[in-house]
mmCIF file of C-alpha atoms and ligand atoms in Angstrom:
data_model
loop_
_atom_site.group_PDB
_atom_site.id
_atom_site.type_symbol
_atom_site.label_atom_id
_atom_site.label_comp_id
_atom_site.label_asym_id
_atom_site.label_seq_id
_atom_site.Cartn_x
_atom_site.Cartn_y
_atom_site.Cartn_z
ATOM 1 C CA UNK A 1 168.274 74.421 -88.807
ATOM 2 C CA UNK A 2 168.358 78.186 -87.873
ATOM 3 C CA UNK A 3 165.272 79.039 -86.266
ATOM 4 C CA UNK A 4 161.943 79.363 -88.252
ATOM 5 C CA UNK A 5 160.833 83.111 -88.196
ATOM 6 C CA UNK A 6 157.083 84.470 -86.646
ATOM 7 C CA UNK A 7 154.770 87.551 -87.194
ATOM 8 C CA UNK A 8 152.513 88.760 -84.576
ATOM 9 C CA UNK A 9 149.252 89.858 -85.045
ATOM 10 C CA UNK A 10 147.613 92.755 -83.924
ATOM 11 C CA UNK A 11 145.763 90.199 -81.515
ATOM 12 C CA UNK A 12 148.627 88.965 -79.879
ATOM 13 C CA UNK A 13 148.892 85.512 -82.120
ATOM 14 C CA UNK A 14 151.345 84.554 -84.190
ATOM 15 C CA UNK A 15 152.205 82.804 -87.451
ATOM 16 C CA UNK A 16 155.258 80.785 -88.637
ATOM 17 C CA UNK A 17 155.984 83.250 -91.733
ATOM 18 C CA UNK A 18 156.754 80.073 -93.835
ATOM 19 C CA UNK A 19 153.682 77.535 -94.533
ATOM 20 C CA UNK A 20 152.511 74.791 -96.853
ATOM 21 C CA UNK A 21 149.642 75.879 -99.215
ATOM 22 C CA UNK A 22 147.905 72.480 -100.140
ATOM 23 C CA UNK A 23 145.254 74.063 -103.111
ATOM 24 C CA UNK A 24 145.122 71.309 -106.034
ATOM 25 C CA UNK A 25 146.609 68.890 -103.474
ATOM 26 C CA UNK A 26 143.689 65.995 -103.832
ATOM 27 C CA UNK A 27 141.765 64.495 -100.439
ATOM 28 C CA UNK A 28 143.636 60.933 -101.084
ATOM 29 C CA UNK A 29 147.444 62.797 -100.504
ATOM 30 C CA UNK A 30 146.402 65.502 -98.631
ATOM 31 C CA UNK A 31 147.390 63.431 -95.569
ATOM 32 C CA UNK A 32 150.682 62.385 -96.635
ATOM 33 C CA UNK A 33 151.403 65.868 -98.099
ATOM 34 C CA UNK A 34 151.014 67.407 -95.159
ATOM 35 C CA UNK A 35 153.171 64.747 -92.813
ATOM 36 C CA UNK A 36 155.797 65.361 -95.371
ATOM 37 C CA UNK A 37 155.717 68.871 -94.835
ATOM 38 C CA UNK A 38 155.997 68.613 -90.525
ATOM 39 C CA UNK A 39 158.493 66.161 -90.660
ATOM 40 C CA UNK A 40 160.683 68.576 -92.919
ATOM 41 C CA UNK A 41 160.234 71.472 -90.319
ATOM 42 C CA UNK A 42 156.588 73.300 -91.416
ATOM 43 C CA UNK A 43 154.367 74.567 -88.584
ATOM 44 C CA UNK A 44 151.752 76.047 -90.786
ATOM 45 C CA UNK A 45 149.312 74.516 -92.928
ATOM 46 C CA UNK A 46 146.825 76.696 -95.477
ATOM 47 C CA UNK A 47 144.131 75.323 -96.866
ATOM 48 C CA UNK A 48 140.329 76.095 -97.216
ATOM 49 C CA UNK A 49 136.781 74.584 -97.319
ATOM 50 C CA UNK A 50 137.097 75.094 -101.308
ATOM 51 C CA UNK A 51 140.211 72.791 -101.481
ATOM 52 C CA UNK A 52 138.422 69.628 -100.884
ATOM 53 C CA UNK A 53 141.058 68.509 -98.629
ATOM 54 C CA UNK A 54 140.514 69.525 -94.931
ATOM 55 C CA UNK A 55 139.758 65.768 -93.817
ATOM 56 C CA UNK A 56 143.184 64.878 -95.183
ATOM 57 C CA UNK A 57 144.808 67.725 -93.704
ATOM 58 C CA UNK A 58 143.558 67.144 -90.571
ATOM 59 C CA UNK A 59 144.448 63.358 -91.000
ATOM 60 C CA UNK A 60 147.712 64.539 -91.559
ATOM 61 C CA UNK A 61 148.232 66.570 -88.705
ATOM 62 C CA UNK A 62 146.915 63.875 -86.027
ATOM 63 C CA UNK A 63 149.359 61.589 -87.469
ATOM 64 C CA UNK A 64 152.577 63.624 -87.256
ATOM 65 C CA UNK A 65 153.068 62.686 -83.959
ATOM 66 C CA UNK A 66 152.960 66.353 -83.125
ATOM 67 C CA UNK A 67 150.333 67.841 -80.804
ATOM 68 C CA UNK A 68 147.345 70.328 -82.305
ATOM 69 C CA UNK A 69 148.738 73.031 -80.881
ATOM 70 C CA UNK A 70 152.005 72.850 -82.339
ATOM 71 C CA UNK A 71 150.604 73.235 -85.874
ATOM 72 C CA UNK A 72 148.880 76.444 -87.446
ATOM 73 C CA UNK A 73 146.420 75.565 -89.258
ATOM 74 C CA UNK A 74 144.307 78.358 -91.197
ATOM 75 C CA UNK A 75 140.958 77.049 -93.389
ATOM 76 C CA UNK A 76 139.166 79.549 -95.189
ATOM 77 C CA UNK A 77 135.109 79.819 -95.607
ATOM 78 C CA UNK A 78 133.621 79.102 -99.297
ATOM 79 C CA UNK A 79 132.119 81.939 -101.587
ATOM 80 C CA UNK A 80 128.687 80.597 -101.704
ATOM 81 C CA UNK A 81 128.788 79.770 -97.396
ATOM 82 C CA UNK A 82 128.723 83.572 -97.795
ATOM 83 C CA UNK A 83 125.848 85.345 -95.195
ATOM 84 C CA UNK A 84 125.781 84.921 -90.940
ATOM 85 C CA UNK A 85 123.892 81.481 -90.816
ATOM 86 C CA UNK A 86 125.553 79.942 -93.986
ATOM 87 C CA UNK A 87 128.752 81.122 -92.070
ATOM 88 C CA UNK A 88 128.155 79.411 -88.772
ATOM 89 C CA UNK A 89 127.258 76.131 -90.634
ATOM 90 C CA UNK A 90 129.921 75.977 -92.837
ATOM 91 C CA UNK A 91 132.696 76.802 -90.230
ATOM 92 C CA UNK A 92 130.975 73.939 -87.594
ATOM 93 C CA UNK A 93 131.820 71.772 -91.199
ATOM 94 C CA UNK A 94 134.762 72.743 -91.806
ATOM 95 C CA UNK A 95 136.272 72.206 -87.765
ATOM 96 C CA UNK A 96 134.204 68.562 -88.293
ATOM 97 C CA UNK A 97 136.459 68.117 -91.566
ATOM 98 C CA UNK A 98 139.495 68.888 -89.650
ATOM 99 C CA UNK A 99 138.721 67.065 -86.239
ATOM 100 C CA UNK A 100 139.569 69.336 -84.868
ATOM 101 C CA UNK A 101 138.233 72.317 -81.906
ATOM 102 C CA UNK A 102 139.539 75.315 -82.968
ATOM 103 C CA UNK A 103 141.546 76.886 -86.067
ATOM 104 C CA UNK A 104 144.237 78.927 -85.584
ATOM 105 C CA UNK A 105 143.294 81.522 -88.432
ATOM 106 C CA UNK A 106 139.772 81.649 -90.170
ATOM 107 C CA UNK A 107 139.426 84.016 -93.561
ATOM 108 C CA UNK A 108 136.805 84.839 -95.664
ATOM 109 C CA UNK A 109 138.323 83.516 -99.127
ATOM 110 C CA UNK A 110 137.545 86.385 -101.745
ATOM 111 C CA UNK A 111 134.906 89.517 -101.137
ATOM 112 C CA UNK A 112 132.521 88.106 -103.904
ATOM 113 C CA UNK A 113 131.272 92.099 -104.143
ATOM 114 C CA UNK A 114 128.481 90.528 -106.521
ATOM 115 C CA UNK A 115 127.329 88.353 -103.678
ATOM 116 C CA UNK A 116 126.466 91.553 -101.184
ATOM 117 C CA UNK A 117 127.268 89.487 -98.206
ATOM 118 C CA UNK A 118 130.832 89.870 -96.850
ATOM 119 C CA UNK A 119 129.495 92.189 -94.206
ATOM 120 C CA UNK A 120 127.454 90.228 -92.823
ATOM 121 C CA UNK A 121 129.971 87.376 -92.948
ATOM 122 C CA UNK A 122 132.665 89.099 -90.985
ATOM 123 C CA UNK A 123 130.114 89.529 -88.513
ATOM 124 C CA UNK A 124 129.347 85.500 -87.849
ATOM 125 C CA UNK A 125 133.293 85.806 -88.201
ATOM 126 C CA UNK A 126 133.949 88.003 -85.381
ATOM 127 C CA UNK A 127 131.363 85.665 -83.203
ATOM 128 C CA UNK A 128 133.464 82.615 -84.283
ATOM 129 C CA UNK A 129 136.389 84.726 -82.867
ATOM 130 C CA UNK A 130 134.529 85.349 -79.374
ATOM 131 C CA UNK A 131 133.625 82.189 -78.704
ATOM 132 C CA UNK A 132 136.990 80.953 -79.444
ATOM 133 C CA UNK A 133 136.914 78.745 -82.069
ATOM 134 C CA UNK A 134 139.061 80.204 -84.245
ATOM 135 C CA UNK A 135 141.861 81.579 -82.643
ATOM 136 C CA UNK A 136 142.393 84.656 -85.251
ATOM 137 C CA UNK A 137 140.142 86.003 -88.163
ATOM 138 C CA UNK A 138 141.388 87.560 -91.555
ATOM 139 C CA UNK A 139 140.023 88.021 -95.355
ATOM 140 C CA UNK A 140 141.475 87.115 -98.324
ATOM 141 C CA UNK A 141 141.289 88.815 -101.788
ATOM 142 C CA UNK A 142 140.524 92.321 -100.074
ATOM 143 C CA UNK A 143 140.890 95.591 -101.818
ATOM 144 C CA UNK A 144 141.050 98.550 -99.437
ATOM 145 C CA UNK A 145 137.563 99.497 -99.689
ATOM 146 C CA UNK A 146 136.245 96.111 -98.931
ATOM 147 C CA UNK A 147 138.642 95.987 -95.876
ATOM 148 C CA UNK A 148 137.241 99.583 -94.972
ATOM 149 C CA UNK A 149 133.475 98.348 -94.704
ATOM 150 C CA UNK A 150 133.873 95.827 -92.330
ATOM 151 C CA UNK A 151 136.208 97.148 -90.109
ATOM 152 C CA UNK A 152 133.603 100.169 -90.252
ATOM 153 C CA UNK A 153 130.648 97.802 -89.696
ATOM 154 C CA UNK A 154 132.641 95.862 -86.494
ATOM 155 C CA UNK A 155 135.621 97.739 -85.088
ATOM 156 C CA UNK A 156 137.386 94.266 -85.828
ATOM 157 C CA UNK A 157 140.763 94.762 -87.857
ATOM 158 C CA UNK A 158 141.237 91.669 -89.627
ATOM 159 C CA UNK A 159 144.788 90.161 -88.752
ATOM 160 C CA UNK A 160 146.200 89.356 -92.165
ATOM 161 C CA UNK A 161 145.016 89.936 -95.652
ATOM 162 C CA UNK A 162 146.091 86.675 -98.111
ATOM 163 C CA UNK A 163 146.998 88.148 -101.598
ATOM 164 C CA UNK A 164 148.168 86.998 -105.231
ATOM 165 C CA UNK A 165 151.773 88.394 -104.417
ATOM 166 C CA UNK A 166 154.972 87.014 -106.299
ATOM 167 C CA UNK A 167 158.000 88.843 -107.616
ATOM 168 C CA UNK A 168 156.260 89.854 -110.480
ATOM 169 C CA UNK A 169 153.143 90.993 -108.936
ATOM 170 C CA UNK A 170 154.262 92.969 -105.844
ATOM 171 C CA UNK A 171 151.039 94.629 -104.618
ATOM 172 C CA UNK A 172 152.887 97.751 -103.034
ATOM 173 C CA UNK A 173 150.021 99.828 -102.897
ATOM 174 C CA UNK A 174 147.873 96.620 -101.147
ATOM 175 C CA UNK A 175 151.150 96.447 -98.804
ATOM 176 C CA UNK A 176 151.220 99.675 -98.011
ATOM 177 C CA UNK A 177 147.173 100.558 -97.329
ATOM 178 C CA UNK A 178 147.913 96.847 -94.488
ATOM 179 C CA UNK A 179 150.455 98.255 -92.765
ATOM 180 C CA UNK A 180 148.876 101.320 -91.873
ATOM 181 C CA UNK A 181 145.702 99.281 -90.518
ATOM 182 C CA UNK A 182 148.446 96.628 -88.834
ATOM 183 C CA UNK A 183 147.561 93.840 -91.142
ATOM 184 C CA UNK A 184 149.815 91.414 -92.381
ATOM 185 C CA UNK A 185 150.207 90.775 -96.021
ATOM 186 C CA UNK A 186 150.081 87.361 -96.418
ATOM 187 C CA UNK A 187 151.230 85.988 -100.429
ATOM 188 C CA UNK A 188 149.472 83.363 -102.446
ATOM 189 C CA UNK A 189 150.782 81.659 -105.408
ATOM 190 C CA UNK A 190 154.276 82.825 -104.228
ATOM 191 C CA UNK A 191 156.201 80.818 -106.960
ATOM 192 C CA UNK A 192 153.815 82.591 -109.977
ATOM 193 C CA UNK A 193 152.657 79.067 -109.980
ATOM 194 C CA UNK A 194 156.008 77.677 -110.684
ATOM 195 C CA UNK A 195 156.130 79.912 -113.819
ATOM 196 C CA UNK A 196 158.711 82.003 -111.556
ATOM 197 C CA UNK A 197 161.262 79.495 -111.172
ATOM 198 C CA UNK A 198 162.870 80.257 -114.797
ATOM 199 C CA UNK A 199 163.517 83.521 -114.467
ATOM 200 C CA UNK A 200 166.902 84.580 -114.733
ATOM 201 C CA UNK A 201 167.198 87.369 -112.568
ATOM 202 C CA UNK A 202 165.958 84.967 -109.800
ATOM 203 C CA UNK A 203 168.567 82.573 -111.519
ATOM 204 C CA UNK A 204 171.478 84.718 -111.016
ATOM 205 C CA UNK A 205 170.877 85.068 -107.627
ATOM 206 C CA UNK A 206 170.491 81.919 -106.949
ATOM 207 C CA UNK A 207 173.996 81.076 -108.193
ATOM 208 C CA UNK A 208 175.165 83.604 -106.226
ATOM 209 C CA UNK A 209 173.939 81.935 -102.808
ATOM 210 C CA UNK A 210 174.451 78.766 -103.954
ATOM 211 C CA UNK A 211 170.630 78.204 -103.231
ATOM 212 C CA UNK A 212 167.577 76.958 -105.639
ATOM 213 C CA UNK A 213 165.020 79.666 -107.398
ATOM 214 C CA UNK A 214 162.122 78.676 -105.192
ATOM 215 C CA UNK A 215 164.297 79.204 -101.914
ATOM 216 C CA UNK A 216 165.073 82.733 -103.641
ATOM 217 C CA UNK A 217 161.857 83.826 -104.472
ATOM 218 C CA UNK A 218 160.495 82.235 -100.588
ATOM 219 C CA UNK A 219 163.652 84.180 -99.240
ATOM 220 C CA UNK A 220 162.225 87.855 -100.543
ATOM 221 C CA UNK A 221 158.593 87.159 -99.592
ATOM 222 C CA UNK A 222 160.241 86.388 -95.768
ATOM 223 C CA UNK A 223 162.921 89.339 -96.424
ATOM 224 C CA UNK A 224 159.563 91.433 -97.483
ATOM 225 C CA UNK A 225 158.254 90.706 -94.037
ATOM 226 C CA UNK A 226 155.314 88.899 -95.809
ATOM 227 C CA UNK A 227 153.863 85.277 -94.945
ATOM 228 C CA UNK A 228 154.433 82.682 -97.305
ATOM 229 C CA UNK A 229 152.856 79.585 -98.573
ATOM 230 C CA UNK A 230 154.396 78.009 -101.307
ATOM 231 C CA UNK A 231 152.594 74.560 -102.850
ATOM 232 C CA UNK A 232 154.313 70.968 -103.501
ATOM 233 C CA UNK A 233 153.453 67.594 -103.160
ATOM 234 C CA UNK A 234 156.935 66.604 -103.682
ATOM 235 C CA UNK A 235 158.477 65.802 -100.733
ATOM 236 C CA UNK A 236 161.952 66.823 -101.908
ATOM 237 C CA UNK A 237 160.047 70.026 -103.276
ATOM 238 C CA UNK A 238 158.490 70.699 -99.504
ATOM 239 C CA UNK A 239 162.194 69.951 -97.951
ATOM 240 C CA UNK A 240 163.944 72.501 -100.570
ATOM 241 C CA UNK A 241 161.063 75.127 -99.667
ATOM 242 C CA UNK A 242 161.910 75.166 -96.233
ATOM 243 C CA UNK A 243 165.559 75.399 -96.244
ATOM 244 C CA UNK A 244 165.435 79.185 -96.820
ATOM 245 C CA UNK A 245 166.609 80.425 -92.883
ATOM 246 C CA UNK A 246 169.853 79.616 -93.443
ATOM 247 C CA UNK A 247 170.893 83.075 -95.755
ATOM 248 C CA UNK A 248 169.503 85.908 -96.752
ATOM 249 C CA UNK A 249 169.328 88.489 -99.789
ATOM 250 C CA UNK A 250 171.454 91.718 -99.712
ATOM 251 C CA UNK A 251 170.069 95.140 -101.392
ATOM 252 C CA UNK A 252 171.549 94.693 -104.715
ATOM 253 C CA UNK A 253 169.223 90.964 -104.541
ATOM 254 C CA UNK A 254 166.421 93.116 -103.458
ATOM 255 C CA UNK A 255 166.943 95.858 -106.081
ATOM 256 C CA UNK A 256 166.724 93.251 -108.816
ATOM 257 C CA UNK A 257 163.566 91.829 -107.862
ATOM 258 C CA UNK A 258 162.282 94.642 -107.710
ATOM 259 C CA UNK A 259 162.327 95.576 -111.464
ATOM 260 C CA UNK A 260 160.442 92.178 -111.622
ATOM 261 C CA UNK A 261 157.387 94.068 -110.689
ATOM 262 C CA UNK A 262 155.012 94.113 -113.746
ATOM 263 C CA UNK A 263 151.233 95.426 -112.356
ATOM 264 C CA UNK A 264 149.877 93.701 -115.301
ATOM 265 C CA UNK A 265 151.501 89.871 -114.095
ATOM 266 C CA UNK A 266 148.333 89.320 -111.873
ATOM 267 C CA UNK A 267 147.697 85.520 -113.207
ATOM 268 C CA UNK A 268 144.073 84.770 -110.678
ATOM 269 C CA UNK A 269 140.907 86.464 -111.307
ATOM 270 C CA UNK A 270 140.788 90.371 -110.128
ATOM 271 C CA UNK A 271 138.641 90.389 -106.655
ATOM 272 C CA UNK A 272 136.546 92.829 -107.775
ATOM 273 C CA UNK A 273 135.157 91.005 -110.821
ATOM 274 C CA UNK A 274 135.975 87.412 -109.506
ATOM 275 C CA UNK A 275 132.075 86.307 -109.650
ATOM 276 C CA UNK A 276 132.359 82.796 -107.821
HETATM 277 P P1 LIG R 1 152.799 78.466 -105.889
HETATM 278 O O1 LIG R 1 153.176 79.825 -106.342
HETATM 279 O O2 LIG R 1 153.073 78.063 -104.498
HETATM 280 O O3 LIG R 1 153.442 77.438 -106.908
HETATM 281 C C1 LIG R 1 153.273 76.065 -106.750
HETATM 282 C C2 LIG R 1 153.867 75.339 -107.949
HETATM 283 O O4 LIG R 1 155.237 75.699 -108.104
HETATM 284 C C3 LIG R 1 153.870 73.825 -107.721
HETATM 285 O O5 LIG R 1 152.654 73.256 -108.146
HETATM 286 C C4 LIG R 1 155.048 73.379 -108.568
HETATM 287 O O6 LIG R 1 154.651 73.282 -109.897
HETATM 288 C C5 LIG R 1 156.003 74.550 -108.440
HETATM 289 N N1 LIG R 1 157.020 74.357 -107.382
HETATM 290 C C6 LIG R 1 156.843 74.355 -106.024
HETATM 291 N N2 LIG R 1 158.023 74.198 -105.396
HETATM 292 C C7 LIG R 1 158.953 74.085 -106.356
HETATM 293 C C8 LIG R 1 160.355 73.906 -106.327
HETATM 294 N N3 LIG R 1 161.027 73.818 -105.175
HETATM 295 N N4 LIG R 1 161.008 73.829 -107.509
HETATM 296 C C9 LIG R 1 160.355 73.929 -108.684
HETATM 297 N N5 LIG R 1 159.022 74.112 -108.789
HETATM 298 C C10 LIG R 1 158.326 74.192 -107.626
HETATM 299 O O7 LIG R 1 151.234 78.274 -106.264
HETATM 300 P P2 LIG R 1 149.833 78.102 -105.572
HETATM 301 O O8 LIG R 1 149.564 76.717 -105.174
HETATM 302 O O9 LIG R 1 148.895 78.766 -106.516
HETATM 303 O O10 LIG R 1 149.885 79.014 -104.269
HETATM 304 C C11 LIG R 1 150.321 78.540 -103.016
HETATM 305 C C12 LIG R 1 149.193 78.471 -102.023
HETATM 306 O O11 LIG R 1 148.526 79.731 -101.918
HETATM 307 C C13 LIG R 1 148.053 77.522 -102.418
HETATM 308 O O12 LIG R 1 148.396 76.166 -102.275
HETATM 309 C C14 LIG R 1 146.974 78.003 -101.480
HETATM 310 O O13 LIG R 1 147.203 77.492 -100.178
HETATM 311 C C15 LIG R 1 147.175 79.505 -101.541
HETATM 312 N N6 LIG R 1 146.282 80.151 -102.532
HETATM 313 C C16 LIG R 1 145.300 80.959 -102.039
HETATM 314 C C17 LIG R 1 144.438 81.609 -102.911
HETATM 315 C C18 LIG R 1 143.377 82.494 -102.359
HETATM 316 O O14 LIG R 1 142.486 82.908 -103.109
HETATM 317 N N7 LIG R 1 143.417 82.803 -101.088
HETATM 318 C C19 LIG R 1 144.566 81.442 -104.312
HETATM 319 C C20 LIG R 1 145.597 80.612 -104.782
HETATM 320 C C21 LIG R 1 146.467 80.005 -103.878
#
């Protein structure tokens, strides 16, 4: 297997740029799910308080036979855990779900504008960071202006920024307004949900490289220097995922995906009306 490719963060960390996303994967095969996914190569694990699966996960880690440190592991702090106290309890729950010391990469899930309290939040956040107990802190669901605030409030630069991002739903203008703060852009729901799979410009390509859609469509997010996180509880679905270092896509590949982008394909809620 070629080797499995890294960002570095503007702290000095780094990520595997492929990971398993485990949302909708349920507590009782979270643990399996996950062992499936290290024994097929994955370094990276994503979920978040709001899955309902970090005791499985961290089951599943301490039963790989791999050590702690070999695996990232990023979790992600619930909407209403929202405010500096809330925050402190819910990430000492969350590390007690995991059994584990430390996560690799903490985020604050979605904004939640209606809430009035991610301020405050990235500021229990950038304590958790100090004391060490998670390694590297980011956001999720962040427009610009969100992103602006609390870097304004703190000085802190989140590392990475996780997005709705697919083929369909590129997010240049999201892309663009990270790299000029050094964040990475980090894509959920890579696959469009699966919906992705049958489309046939993906298709053709696929033919072309004698490769599967999903390895495709993982192939551009890692040829679009972006981190990706694509869901299965198949284990034959986790293998095929990961088998995406071996080739890459050429311009005319890239061209054609990008026509795919449609700024009306977003399929989750909009961040700045999401009200959970
Ligand atoms: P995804 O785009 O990864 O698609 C997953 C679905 O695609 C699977 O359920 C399956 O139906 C299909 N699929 C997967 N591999 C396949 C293959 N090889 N062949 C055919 N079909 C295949 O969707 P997702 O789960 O929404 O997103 C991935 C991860 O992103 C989540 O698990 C989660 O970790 C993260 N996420 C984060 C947020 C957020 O707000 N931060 C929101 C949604 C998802």
């Amino acid at each position: 297997m070629a080797q499995q490719p890294i960002i570095t963060f503007h702290d000095g960390h780094s990520i595997p740029q492929v990971g398993l996303g485990v949302w909708q994967t349920p507590q009782e095969i979270a643990a399996p799910t996950v062992r499936a996914a290290i024994a097929a190569g994955y370094r990276h694990i994503d979920t978040a308080s709001g899955y309902d699966n970090e005791e499985g996960v961290g089951e599943g880690i301490r039963s790989s036979g791999l050590d702690r440190k070999d695996i990232f592991v990023t979790t992600k702090l619930r909407n209403t855990d929202q405010g500096y106290d809330a925050t402190m309890r819910a990430f000492e729950g969350s590390l007690r779900k995991l059994g584990m010391e430390y996560v690799d990469l903490y985020l604050i899930h979605w904004p939640s504008p209606h809430r009035g309290l991610y301020r405050e939040t990235w500021k229990a956040f950038v304590k958790i960071r100090e004391e060490g107990r998670a390694r590297s802190i980011g956001v999720s669901n962040f427009y610009p202006d969100h992103l602006e605030q609390i870097i304004g409030d703190t000085g802190v630069v989140p590392v990475i920024n996780q997005i709705e991002l697919h083929p369909d739903f590129q997010q240049q203008a999201a892309q663009e307004a990270h790299k000029k703060l050094n964040i990475a852009t980090e894509s959920w729901s890579p696959l469009g949900q699966g919906k992705l799979i049958a489309n046939p410009a993906i298709g053709e390509i696929a033919r072309k490289h004698g490769k599967t859609p999903a390895q495709v469509i993982i192939r551009w997010h890692i040829d679009s220097g972006l981190v990706v996180i694509p869901k299965s509880v198949t284990p034959s679905r986790i293998e095929e995922n990961f088998k995406v270092f071996d080739f890459k896509l050429d311009a005319a590949d890239m061209a054609a995906i990008a026509k795919l982008d449609d700024k009306s394909a977003r399929m989750g809620p909009d961040p700045y009306t999401a009200n959970f």
